[in-house]
Short mmCIF file of C-alpha atoms and ligand atoms in Angstrom, two decimals:
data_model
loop_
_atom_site.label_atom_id
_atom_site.label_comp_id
_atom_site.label_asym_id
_atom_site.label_seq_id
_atom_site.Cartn_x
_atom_site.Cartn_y
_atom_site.Cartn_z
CA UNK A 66 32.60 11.75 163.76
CA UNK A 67 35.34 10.29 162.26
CA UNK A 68 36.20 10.36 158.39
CA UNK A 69 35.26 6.25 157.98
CA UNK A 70 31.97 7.10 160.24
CA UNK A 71 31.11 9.81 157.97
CA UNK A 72 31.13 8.55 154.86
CA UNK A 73 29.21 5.68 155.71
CA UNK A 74 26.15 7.75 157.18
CA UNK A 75 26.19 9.62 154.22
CA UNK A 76 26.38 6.16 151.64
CA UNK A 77 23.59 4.66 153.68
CA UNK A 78 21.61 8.08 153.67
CA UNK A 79 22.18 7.70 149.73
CA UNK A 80 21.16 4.05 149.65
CA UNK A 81 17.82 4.35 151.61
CA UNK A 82 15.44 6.19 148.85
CA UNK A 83 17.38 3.86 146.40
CA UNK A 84 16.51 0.94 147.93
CA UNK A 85 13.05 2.08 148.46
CA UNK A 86 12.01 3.22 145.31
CA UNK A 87 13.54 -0.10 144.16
CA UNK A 88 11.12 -1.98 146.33
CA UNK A 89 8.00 -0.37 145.22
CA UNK A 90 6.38 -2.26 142.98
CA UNK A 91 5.04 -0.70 139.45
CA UNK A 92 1.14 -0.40 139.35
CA UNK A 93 0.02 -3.11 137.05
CA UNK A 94 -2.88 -3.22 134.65
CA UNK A 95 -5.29 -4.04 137.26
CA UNK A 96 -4.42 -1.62 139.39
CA UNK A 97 -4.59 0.96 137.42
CA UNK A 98 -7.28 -0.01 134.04
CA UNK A 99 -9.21 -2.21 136.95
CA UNK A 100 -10.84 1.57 137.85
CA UNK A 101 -12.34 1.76 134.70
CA UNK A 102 -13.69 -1.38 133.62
CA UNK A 103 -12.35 -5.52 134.56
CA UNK A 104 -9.62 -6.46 132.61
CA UNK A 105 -9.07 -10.11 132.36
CA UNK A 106 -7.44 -13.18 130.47
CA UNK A 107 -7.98 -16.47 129.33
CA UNK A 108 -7.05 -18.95 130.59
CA UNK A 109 -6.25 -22.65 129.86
CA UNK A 110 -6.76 -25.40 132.16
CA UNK A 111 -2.30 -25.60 133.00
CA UNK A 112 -2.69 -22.11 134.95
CA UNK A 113 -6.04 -22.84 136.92
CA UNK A 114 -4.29 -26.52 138.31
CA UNK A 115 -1.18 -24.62 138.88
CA UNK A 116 0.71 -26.85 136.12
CA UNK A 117 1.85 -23.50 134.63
CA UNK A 118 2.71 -21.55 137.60
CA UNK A 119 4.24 -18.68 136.15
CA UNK A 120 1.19 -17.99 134.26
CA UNK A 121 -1.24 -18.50 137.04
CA UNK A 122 1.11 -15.72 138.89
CA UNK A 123 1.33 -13.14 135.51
CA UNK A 124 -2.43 -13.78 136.36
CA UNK A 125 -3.25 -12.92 139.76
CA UNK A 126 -0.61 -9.95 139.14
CA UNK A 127 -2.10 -8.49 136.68
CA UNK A 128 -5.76 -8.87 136.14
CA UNK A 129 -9.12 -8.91 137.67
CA UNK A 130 -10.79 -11.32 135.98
CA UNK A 131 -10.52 -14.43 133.86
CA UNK A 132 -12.68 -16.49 131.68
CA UNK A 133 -12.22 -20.43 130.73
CA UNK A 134 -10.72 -20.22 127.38
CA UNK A 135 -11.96 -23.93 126.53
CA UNK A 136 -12.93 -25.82 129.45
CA UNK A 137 -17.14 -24.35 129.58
CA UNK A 138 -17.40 -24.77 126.06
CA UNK A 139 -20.28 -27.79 124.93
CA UNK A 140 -17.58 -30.49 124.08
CA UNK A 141 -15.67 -30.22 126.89
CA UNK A 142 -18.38 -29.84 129.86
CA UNK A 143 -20.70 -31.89 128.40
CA UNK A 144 -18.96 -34.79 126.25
CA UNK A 145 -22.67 -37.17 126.24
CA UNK A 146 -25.96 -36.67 127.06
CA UNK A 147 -26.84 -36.88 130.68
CA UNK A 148 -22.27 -36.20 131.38
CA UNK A 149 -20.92 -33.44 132.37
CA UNK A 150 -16.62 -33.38 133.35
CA UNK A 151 -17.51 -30.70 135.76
CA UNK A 152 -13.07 -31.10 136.82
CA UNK A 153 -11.67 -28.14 135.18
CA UNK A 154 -15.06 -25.90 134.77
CA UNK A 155 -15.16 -26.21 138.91
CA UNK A 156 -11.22 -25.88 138.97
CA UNK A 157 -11.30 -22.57 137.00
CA UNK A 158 -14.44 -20.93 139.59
CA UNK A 159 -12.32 -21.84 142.20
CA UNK A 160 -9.15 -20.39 141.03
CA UNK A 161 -10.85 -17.47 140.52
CA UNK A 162 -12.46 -17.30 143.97
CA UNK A 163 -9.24 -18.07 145.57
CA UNK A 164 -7.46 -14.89 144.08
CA UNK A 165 -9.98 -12.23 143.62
CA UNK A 166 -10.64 -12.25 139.95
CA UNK A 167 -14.30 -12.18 138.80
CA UNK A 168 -15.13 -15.26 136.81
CA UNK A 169 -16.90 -14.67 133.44
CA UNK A 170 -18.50 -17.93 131.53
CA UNK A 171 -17.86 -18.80 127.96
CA UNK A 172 -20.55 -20.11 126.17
CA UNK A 173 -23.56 -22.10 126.29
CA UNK A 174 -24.86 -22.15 122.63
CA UNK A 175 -21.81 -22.37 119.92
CA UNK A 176 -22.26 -24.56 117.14
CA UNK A 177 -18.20 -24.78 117.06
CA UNK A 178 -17.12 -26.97 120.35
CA UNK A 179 -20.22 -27.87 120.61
CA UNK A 180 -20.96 -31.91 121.75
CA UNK A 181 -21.58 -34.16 119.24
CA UNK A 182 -24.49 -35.63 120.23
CA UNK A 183 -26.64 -32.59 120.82
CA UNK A 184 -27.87 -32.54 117.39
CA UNK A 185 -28.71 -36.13 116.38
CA UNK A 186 -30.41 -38.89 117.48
CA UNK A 187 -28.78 -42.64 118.12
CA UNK A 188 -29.37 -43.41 114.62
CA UNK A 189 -27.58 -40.28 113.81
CA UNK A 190 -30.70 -38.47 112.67
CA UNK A 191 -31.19 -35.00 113.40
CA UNK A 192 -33.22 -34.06 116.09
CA UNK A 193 -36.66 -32.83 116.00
CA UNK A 194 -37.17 -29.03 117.03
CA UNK A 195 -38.59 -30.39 120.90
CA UNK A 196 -35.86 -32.52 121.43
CA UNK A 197 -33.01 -29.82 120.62
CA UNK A 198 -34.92 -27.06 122.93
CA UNK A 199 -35.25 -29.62 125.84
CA UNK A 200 -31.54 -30.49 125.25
CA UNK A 201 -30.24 -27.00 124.83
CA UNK A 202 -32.62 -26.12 128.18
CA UNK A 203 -30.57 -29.30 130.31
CA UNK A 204 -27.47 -27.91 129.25
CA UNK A 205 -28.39 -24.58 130.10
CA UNK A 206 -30.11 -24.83 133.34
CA UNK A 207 -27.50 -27.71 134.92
CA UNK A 208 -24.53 -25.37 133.78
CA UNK A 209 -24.88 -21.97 134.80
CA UNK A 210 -27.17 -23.56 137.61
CA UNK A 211 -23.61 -25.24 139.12
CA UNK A 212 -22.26 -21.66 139.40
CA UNK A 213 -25.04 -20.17 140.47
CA UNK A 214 -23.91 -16.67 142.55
CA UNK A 215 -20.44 -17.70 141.83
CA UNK A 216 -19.80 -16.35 138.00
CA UNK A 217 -20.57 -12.76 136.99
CA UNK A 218 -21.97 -13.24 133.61
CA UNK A 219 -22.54 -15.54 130.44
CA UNK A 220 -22.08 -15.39 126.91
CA UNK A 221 -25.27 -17.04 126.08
CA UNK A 222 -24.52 -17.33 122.77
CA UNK A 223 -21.36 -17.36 120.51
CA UNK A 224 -21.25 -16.15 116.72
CA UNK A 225 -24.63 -16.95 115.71
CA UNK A 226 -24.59 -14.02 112.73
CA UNK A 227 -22.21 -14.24 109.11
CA UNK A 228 -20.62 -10.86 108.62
CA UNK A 229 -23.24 -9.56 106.31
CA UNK A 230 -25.69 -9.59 109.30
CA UNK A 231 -28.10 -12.64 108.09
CA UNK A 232 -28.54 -15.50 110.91
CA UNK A 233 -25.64 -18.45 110.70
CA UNK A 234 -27.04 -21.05 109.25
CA UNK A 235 -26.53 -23.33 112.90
CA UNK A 236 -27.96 -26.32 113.36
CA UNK A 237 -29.54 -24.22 116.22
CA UNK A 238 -30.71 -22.25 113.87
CA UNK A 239 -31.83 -24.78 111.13
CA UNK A 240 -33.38 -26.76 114.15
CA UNK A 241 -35.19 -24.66 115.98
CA UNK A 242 -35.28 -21.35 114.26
CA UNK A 243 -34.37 -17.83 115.54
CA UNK A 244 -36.54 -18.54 118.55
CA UNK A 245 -33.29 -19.93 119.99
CA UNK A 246 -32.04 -17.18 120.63
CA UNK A 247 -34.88 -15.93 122.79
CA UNK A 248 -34.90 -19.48 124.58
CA UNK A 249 -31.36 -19.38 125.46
CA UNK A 250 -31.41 -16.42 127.19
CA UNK A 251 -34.54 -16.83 129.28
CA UNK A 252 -32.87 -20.45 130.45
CA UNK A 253 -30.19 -19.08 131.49
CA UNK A 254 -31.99 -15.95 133.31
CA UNK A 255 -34.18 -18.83 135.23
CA UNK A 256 -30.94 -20.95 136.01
CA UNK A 257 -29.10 -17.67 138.05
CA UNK A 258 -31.29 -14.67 137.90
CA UNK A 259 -28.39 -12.44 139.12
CA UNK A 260 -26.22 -13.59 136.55
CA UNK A 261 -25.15 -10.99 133.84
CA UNK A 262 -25.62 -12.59 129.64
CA UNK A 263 -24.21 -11.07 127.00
CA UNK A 264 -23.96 -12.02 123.28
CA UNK A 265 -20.68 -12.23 121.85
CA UNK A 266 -19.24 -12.39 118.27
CA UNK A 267 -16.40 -11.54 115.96
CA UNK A 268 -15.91 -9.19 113.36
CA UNK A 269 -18.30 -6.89 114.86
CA UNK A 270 -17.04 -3.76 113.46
CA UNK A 271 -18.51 -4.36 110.02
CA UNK A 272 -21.95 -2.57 109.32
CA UNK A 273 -24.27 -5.05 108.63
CA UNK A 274 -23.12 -7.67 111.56
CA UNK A 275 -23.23 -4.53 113.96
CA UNK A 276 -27.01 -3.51 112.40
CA UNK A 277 -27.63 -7.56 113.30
CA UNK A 278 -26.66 -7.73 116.86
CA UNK A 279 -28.30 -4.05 117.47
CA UNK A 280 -31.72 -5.51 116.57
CA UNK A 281 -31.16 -8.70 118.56
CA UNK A 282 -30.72 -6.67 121.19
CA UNK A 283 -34.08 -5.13 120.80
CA UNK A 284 -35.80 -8.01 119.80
CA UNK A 285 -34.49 -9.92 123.13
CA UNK A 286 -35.46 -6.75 125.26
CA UNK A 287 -38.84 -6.09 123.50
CA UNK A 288 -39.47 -10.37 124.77
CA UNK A 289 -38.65 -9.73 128.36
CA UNK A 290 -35.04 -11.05 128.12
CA UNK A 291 -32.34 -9.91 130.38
CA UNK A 292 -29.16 -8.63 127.84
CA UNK A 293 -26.78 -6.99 129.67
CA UNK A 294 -23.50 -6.77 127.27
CA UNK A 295 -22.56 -7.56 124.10
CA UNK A 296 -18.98 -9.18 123.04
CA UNK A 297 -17.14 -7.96 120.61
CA UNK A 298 -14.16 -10.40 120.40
CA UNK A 299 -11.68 -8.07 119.40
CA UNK A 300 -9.28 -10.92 117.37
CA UNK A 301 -7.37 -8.03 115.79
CA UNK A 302 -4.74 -7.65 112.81
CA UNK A 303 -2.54 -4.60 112.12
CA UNK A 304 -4.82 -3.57 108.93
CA UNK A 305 -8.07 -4.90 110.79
CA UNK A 306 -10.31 -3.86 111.80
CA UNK A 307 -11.10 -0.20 111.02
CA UNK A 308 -10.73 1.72 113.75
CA UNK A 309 -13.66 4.17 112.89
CA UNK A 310 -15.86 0.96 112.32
CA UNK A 311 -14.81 -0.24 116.01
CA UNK A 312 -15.55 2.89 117.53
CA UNK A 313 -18.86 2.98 115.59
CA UNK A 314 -19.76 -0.43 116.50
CA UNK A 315 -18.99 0.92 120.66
CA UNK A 316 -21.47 4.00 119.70
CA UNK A 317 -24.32 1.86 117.91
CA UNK A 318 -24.34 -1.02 121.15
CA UNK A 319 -24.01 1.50 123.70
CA UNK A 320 -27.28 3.53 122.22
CA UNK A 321 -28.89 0.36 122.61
CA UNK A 322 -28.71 0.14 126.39
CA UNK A 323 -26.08 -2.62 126.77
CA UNK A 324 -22.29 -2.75 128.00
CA UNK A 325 -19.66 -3.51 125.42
CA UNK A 326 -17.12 -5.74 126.45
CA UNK A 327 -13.99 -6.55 124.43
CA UNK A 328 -13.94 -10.32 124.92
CA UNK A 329 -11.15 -11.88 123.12
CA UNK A 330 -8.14 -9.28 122.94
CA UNK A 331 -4.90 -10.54 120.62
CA UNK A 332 -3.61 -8.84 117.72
CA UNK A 333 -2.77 -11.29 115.02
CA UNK A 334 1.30 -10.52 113.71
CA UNK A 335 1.60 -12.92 111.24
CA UNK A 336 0.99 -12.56 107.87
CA UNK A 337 -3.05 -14.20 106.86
CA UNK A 338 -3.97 -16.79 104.36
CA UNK A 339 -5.62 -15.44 101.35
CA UNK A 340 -9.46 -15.21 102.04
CA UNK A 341 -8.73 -14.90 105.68
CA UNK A 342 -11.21 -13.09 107.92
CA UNK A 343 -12.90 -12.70 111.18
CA UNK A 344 -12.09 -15.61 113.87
CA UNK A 345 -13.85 -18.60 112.45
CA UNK A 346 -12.08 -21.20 113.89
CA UNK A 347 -12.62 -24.00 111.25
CA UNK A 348 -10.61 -21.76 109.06
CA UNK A 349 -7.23 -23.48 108.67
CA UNK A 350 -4.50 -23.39 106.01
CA UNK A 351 -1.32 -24.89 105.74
CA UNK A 352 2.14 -24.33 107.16
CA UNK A 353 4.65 -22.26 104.91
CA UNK A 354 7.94 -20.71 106.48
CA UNK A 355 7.06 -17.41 105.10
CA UNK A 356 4.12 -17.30 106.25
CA UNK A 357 6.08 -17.66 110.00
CA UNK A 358 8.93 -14.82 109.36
CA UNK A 359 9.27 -13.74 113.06
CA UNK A 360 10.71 -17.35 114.67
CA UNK A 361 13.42 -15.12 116.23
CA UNK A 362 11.41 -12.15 117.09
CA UNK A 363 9.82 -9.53 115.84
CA UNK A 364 11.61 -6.75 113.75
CA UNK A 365 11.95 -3.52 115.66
CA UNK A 366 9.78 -2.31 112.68
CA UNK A 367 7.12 -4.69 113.85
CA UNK A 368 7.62 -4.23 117.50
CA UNK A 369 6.92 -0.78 116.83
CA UNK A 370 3.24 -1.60 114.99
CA UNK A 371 2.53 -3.91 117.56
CA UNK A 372 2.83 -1.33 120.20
CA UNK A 373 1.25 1.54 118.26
CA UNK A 374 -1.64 -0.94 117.39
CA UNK A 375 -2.52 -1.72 121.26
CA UNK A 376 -2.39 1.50 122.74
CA UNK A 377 -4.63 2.80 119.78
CA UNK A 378 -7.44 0.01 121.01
CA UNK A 379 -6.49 1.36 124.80
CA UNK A 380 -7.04 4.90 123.75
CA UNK A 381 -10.59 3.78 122.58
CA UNK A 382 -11.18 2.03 125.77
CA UNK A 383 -10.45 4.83 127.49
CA UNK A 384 -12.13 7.13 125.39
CA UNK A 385 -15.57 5.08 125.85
CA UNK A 386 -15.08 3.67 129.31
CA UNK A 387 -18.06 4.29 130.54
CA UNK A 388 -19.80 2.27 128.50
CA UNK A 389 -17.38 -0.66 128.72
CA UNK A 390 -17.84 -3.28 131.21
CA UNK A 391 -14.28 -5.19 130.60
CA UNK A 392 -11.18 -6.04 128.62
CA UNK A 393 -10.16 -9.39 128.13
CA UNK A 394 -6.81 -10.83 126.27
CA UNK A 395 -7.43 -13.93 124.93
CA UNK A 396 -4.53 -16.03 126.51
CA UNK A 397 -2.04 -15.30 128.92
CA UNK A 398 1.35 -15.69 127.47
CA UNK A 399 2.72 -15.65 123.27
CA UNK A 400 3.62 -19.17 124.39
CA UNK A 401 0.09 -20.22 124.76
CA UNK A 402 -1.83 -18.25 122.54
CA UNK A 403 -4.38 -19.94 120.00
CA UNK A 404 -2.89 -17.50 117.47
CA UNK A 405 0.06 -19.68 116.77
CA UNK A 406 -1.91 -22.54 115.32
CA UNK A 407 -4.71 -20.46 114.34
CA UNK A 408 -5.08 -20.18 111.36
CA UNK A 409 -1.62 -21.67 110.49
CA UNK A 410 -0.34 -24.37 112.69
CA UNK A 411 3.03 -24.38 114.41
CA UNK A 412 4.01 -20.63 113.87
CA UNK A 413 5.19 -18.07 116.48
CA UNK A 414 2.74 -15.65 117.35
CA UNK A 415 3.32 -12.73 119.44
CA UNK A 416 -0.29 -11.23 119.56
CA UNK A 417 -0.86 -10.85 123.77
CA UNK A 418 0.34 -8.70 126.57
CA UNK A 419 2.57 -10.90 128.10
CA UNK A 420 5.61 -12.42 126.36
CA UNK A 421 6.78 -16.12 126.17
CA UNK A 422 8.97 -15.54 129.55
CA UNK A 423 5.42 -14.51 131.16
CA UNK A 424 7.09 -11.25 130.82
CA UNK A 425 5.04 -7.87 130.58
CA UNK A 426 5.57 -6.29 127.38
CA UNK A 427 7.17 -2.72 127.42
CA UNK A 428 3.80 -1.30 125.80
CA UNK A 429 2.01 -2.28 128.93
CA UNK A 430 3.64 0.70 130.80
CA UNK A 431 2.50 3.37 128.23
CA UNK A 432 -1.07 1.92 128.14
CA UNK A 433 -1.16 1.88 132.24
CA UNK A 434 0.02 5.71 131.45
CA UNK A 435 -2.81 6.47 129.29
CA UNK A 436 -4.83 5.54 132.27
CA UNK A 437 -3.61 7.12 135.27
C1 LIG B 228 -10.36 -20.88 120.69
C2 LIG B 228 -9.34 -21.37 121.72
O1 LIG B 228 -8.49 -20.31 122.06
C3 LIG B 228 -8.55 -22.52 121.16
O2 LIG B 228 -7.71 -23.09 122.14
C4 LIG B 228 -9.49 -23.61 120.60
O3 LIG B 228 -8.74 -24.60 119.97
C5 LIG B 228 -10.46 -23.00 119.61
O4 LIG B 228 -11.16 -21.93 120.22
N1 LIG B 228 -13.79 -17.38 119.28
C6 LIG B 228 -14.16 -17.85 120.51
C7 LIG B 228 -13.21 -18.62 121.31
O5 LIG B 228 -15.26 -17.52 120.97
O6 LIG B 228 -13.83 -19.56 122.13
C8 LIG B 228 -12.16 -19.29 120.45
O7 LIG B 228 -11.20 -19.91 121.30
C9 LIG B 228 -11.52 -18.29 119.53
C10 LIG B 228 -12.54 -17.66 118.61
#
């Protein structure tokens, strides 16, 4: 073998296990969290038509699972009485049929993005008690009857406690009483019988709203309803919540014979208005630029909370994964996340997994570690 000869079988001997540990793609999040519980997104009605391509990829790449974040909800899938835009909903069920990621449903009783008309009569006059429970029943039964078999589980209802545990004052509520609660449920066990329902709300670290949704939970089971998980948003800030009070919150629902699921994963790294709390949406305040210091970025001081923050929620997950039935971020990308106009408009957010070039974040790698 000549000199030339030589030194090229050894360069392409040297280039093979290059080249091939090049080509082996890293284990994403569903590959690797996906053995301990679903971990999922929201997502927006752009990356289920394909509109936003590079999110609908991130998507299929790395999670399991997706829920509508808008398009289920009462205004949208149900603008008048008797009309339902079943477009997107059926759009979103299909995406996730098409690529393998169980479908979850968000929600059938909210009193925010809720339709209009579901309260009031054509005079505008609310309701009587009969007429609200045979409307909430229609919308019920013909919704999570259209999936039937072909979505894993409900949130049956959103937020229906204030953080010091007593019942929102809903017009579900002020309508129909706390019986709704037990109606709800046992329409939508009729309308798909295999279907999972949960009950879902923010802030659910604090005492008194965890004490709440611990005795719906009995109450619903001690009337025969099916409960299978409850929701705990998860719409966290750097300083919120307390992580002993989250952990606490996993303990107390778990005791009670239901799943936890962390439904709405983003971590909020802007500064909050005063007064600010939980995830109400109708909470808005106005745009100031200092309220919106990271237009160019984050600090390297802030990149570093943000990171520390998530993979102290991950070590939790992990920590109670056997009694948690899924992860979800709320959003895809920074780009598209509600937290930039919520609960400021027009600021830069940077509160998900995924970055605004539908790049994974470098935390993602240290939070797969934690679970390998
Ligand atoms: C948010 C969406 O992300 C926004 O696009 C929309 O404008 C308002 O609602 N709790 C919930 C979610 O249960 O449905 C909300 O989603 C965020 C708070």
């Amino acid at each position: 073998m000549n000199k030339r000869i030589l030194s090229i079988a050894l360069a392409s001997l040297m280039l093979v296990p290059v080249a091939g540990v090049a080509q082996k793609s890293q284990p994403t999040m569903k590959d690797v969290l996906g053995k301990y519980f679903l971990i999922g997104a929201a997502v927006n009605v752009n990356t289920v038509w394909n509109r936003d391509a590079k999110a609908a990829e991130v998507v299929k790449k790395n999670f399991n699972s997706i829920v509508a974040e808008n398009c289920m909800k009462g205004e949208e899938i149900h603008p008048e009485e008797n009309v339902y835009d079943w477009k997107d909903a059926d759009q979103t069920v299909k995406f996730g049929e098409e690529n393998g990621l169980t479908v979850i449903g968000h929600c059938l009783v909210w009193h925010s993005q809720a339709p209009k008309w579901m309260f009031v009569d054509k005079e505008g006059k609310t309701v009587s008690r009969e007429v609200l429970i045979d409307r909430m029943y229609h919308h019920i039964t013909e919704v999570v009857g259209r999936y039937k078999g072909r979505i894993k589980g409900w949130d049956v209802i959103n937020e229906a406690f204030n953080d010091d545990g007593t019942y929102r004052e809903t017009p579900y509520y002020k309508i129909i009483g706390p019986e709704y609660f037990e109606l709800a449920f046992k329409f939508a066990h009729a309308a798909d019988p295999d279907a999972e329902l949960y009950y879902n709300d923010y802030s659910m670290s604090k005492p008194e709203k965890r004490e709440a949704v611990c005795r719906l939970v009995r109450n619903l089971k001690a009337k025969g309803c099916r409960i299978d998980a409850v929701g705990m948003q998860s719409h966290n800030g750097l300083d919120y919540p307390d992580l002993t009070d989250y952990e606490n919150s996993i303990k107390a629902l778990a005791k009670e014979g239901v799943k936890v699921q962390f439904t709405e994963l983003d971590l909020n790294m802007l500064p909050n208005p005063q007064n600010f709390g939980g995830a109400e949406i109708s909470q808005h305040a106005n745009y100031m630029k200092k309220m919106d210091p990271y237009k160019k970025g984050l600090t390297k001081n802030a990149q570093k909370q943000f990171n520390e923050r998530y993979l102290a929620f991950f070590k939790i997950y992990k920590k109670y994964a056997k009694d948690i039935e899924r992860v979800t971020i709320w959003g895809v990308d920074d780009g598209t996340s509600w937290l930039n106009d919520w609960p400021i408009p027009g600021r830069t957010n940077y509160g998900l997994l995924i970055d605004r070039n539908y790049q994974v974040k470098p935390v993602v790698k240290d939070i797969i570690k934690l679970f390998e």
